[in-house]
PDB file of C-alpha atoms and ligand atoms in Angstrom:
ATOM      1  CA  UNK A   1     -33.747   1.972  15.305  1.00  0.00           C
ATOM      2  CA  UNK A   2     -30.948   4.280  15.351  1.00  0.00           C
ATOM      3  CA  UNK A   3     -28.012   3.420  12.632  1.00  0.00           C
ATOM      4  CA  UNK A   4     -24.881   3.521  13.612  1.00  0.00           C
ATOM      5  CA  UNK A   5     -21.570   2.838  11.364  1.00  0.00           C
ATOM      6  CA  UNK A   6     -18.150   2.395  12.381  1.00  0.00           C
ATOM      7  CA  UNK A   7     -15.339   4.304  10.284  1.00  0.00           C
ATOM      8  CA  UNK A   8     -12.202   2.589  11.064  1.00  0.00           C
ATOM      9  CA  UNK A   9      -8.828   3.723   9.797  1.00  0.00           C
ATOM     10  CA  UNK A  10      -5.457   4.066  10.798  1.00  0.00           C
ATOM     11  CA  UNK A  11      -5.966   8.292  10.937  1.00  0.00           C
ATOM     12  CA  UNK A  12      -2.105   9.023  11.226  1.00  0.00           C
ATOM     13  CA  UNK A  13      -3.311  11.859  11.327  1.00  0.00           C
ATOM     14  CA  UNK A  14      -6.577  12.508   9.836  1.00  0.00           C
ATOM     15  CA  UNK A  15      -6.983  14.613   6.969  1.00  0.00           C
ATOM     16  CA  UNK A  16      -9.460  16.592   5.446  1.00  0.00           C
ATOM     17  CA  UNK A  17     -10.297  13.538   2.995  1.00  0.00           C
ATOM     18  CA  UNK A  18     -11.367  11.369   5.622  1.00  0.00           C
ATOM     19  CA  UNK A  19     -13.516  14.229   7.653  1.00  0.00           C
ATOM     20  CA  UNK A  20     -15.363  14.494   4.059  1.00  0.00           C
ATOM     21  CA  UNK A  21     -16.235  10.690   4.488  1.00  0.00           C
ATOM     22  CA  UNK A  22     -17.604  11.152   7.846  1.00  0.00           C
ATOM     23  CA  UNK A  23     -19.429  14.324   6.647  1.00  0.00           C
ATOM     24  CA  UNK A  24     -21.376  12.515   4.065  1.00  0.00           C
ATOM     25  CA  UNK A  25     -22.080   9.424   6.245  1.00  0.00           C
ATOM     26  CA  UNK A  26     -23.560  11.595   9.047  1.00  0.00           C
ATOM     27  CA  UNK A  27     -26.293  12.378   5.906  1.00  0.00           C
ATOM     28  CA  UNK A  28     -26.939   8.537   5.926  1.00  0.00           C
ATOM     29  CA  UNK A  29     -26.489   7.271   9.577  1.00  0.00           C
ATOM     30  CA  UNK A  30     -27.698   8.625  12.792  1.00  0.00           C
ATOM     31  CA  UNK A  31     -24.423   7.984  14.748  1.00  0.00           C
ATOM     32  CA  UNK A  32     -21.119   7.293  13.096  1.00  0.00           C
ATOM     33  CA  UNK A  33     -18.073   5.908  15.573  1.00  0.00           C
ATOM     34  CA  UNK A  34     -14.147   6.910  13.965  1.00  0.00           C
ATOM     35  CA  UNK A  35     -12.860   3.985  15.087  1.00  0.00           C
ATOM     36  CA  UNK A  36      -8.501   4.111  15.312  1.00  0.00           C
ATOM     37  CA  UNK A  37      -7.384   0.667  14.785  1.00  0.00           C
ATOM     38  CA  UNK A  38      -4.149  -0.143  17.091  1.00  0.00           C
ATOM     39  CA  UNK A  39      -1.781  -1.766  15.823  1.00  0.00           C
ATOM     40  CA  UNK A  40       1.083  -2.442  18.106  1.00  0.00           C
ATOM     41  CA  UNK A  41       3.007  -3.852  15.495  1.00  0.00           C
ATOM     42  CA  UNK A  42       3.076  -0.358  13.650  1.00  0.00           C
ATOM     43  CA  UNK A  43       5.030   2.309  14.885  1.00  0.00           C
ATOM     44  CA  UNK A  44       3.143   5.329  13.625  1.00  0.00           C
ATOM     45  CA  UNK A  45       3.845   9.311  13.355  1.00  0.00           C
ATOM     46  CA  UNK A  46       0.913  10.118  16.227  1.00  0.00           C
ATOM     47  CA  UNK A  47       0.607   7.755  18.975  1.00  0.00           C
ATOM     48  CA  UNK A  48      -3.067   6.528  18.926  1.00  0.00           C
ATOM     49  CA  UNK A  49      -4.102   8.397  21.854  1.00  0.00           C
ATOM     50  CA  UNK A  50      -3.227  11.362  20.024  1.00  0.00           C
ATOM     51  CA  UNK A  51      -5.268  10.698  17.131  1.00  0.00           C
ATOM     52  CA  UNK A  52      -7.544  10.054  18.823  1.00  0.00           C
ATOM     53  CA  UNK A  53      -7.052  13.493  20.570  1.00  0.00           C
ATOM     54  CA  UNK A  54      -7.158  15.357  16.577  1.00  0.00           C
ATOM     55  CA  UNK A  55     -10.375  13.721  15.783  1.00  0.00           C
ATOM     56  CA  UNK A  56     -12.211  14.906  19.464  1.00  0.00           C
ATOM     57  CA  UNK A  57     -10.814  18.280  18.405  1.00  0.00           C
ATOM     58  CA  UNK A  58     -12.320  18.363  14.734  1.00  0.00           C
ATOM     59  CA  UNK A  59     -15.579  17.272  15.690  1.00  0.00           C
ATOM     60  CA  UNK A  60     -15.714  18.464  19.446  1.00  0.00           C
ATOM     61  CA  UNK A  61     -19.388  18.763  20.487  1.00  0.00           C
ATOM     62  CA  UNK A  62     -21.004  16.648  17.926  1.00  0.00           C
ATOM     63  CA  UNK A  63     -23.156  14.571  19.856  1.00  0.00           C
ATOM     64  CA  UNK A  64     -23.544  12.034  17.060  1.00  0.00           C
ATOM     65  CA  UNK A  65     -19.785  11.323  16.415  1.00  0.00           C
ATOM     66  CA  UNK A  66     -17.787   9.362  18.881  1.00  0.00           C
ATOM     67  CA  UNK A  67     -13.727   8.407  18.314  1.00  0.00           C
ATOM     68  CA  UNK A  68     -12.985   5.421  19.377  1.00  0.00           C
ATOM     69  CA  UNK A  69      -9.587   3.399  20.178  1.00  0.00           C
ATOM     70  CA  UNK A  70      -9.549  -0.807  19.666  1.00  0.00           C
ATOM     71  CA  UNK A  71      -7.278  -2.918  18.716  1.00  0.00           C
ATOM     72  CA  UNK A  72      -8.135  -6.783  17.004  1.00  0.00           C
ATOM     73  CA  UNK A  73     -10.173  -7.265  13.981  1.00  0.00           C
ATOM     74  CA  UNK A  74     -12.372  -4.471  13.147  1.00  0.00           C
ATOM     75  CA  UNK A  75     -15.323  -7.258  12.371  1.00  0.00           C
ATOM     76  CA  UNK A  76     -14.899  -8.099  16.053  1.00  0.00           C
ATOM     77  CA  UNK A  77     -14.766  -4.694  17.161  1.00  0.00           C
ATOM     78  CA  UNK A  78     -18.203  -4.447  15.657  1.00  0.00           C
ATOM     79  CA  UNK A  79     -19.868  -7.668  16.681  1.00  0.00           C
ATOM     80  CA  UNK A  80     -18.773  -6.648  20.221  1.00  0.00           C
ATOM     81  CA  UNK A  81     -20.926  -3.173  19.720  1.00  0.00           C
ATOM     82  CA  UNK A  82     -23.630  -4.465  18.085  1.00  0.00           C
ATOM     83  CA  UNK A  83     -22.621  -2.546  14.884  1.00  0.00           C
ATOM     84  CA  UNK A  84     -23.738  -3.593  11.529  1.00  0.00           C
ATOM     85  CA  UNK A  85     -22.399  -1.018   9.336  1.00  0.00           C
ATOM     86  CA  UNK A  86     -18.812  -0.253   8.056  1.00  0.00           C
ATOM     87  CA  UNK A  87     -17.994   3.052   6.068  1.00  0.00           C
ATOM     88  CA  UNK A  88     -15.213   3.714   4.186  1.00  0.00           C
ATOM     89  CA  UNK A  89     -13.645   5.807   1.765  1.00  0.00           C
ATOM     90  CA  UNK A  90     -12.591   5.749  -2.183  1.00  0.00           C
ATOM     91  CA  UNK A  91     -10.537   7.903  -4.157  1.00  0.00           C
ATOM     92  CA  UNK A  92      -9.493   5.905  -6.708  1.00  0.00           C
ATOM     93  CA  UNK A  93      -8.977   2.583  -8.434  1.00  0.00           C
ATOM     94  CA  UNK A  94      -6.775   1.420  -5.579  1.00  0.00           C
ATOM     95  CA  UNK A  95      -8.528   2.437  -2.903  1.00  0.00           C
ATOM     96  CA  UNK A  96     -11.506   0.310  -4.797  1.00  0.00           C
ATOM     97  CA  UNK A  97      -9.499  -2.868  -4.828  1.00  0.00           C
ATOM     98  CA  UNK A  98      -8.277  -2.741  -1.681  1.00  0.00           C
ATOM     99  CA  UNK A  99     -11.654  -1.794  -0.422  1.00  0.00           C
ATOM    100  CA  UNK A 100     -13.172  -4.824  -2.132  1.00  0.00           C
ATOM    101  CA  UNK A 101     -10.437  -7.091  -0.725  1.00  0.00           C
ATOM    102  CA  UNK A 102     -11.568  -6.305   2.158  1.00  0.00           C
ATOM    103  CA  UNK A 103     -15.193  -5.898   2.044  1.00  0.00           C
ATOM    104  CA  UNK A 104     -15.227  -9.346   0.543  1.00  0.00           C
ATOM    105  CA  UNK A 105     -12.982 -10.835   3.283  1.00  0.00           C
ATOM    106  CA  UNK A 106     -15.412  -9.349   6.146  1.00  0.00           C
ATOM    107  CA  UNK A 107     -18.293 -11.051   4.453  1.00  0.00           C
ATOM    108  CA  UNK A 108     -17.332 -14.443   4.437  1.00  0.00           C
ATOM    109  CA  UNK A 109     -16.256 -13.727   8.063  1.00  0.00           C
ATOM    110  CA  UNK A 110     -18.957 -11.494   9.500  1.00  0.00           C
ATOM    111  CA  UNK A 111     -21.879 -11.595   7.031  1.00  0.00           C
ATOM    112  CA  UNK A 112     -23.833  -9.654   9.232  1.00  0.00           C
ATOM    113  CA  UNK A 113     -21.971  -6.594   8.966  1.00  0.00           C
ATOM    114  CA  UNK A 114     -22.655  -4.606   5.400  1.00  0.00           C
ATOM    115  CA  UNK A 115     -19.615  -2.188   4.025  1.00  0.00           C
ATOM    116  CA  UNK A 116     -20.924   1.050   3.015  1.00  0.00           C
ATOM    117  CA  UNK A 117     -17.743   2.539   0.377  1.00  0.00           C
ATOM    118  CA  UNK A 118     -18.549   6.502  -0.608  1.00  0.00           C
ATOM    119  CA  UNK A 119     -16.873   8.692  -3.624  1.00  0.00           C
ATOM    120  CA  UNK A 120     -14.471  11.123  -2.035  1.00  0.00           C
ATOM    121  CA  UNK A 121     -15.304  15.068  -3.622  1.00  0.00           C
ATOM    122  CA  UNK A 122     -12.875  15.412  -6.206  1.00  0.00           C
ATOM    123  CA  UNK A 123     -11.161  18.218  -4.378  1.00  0.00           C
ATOM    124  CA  UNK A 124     -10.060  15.407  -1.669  1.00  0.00           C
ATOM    125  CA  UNK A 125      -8.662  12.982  -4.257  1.00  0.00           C
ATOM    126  CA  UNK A 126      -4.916  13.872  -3.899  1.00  0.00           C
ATOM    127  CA  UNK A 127      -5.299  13.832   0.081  1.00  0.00           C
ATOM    128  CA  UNK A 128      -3.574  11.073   2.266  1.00  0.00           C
ATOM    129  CA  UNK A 129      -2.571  10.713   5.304  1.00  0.00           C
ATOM    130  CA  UNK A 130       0.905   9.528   3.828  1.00  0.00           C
ATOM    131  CA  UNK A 131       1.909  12.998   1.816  1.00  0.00           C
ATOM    132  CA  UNK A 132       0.737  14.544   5.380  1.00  0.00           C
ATOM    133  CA  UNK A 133       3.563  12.226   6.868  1.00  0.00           C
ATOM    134  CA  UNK A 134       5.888  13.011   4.564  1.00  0.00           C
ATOM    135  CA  UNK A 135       5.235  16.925   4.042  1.00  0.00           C
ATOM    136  CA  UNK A 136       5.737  16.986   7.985  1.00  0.00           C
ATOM    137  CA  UNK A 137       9.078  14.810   7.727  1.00  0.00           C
ATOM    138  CA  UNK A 138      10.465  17.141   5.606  1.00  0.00           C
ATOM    139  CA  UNK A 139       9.126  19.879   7.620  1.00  0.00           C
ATOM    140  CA  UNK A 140       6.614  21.406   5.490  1.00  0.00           C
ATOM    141  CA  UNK A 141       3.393  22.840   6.661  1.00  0.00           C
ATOM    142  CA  UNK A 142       0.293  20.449   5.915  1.00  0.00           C
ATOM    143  CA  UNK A 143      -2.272  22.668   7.256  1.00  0.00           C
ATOM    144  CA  UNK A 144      -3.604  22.882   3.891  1.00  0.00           C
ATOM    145  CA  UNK A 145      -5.249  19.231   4.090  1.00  0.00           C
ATOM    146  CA  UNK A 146      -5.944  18.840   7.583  1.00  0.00           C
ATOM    147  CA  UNK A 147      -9.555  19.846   9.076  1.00  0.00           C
ATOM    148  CA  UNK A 148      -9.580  23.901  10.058  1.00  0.00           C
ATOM    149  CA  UNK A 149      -7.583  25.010  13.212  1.00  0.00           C
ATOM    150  CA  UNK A 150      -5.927  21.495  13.670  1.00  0.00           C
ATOM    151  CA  UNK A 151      -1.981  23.031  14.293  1.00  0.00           C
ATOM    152  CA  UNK A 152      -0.512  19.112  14.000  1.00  0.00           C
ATOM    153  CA  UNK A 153       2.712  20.005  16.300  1.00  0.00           C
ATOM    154  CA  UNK A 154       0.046  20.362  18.925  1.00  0.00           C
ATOM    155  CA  UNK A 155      -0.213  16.513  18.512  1.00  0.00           C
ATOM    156  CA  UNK A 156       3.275  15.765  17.722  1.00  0.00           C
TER     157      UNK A 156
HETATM  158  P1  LIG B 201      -6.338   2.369   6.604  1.00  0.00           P
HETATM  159  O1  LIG B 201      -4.943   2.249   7.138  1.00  0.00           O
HETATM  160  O2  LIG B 201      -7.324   1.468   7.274  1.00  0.00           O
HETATM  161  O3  LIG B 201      -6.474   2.343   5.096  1.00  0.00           O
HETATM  162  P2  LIG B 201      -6.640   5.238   6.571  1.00  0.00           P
HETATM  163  O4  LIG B 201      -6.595   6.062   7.819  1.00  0.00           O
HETATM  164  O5  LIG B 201      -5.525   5.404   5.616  1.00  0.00           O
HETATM  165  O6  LIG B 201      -6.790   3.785   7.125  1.00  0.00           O
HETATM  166  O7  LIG B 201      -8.007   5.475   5.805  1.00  0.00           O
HETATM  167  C1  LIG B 201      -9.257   5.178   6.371  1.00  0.00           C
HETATM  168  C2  LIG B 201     -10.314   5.220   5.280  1.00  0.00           C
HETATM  169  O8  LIG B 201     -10.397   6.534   4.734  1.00  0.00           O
HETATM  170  C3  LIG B 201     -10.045   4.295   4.090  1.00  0.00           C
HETATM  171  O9  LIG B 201     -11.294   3.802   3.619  1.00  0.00           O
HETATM  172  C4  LIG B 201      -9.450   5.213   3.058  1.00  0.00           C
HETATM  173  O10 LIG B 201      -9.668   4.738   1.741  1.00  0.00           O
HETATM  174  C5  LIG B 201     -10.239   6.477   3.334  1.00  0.00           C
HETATM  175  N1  LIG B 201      -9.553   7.681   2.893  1.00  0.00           N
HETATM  176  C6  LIG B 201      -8.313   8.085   3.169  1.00  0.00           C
HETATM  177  N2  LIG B 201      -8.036   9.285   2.576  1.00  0.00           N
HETATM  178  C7  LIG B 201      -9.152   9.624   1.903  1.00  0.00           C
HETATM  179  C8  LIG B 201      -9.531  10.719   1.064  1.00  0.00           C
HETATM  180  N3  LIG B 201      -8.677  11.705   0.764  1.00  0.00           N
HETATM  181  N4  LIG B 201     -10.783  10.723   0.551  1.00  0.00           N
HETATM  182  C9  LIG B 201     -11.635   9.714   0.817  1.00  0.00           C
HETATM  183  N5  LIG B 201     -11.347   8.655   1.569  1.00  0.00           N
HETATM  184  C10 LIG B 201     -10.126   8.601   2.109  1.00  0.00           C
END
């Protein structure tokens, strides 16, 4: 049976952190879906569509990544593809409580679906998709933590 996992995430935009997460995965599951979670409610730098838009870029031609838009709960999003598997990403202590939070809240919820949490490379640590936000707002260059050849005014 073929394993698929869903990485959901806000990606506004994603960084070179969170392509190190889906790098590792694809060494664990056969297909991995980026999933970007709409929020209507949350105005963000990149529309959705447009993140959506970066991530096709970084990965263009992988046949076993696919990005994804949906809006809801992301345990529903699953259930409603038949997905099993979450991965997600932790760089530190904060990450791990909020990941747990989380993980823990899915369970009782959607006990069929089972959280897998990886150890970002240590180079990645310092990497967010909030210091991207904020180098840009100030209007710095974050090329330096976003995937090669992603030029971000391209999805301004
Ligand atoms: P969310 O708004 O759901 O937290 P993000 O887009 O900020 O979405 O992050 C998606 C996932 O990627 C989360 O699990 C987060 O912890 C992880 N992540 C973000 N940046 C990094 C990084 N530099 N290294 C490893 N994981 C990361």
């Amino acid at each position: 049976m073929e394993r698929t996992a869903l990485f959901p995430g806000s990606f506004d935009p994603f960084t070179l952190g969170h392509k190190a997460v889906v790098d590792m995965g694809l060494t664990m599951f056969d297909r991995i879906v980026v999933g970007v979670g709409v929020n209507a409610a949350k105005q963000g730098l990149l529309t959705p569509e447009r993140r959506g838009e970066l991530i096709e870029a970084v990965f263009g031609g992988e046949s076993r990544i696919e990005v994804a838009l949906y809006g809801g709960l992301t345990g529903d999003y699953c259930r409603s593809r038949g997905i099993r598997h979450i991965l997600r990403g932790l760089r530190n202590s904060t990450d791990f409580e909020y990941e747990h939070d989380m993980e823990m809240a899915n369970d009782q919820i959607y006990p069929e679906i089972t959280t897998v949490a990886l150890f970002t490379p240590a180079d990645y640590i310092p990497v967010s998709s909030r210091l991207v936000r904020e180098i840009i707002t100030m209007g710095g260059d974050p090329a330096k933590f976003l995937p090669s050849g992603i030029d971000i005014k391209e999805y301004l």
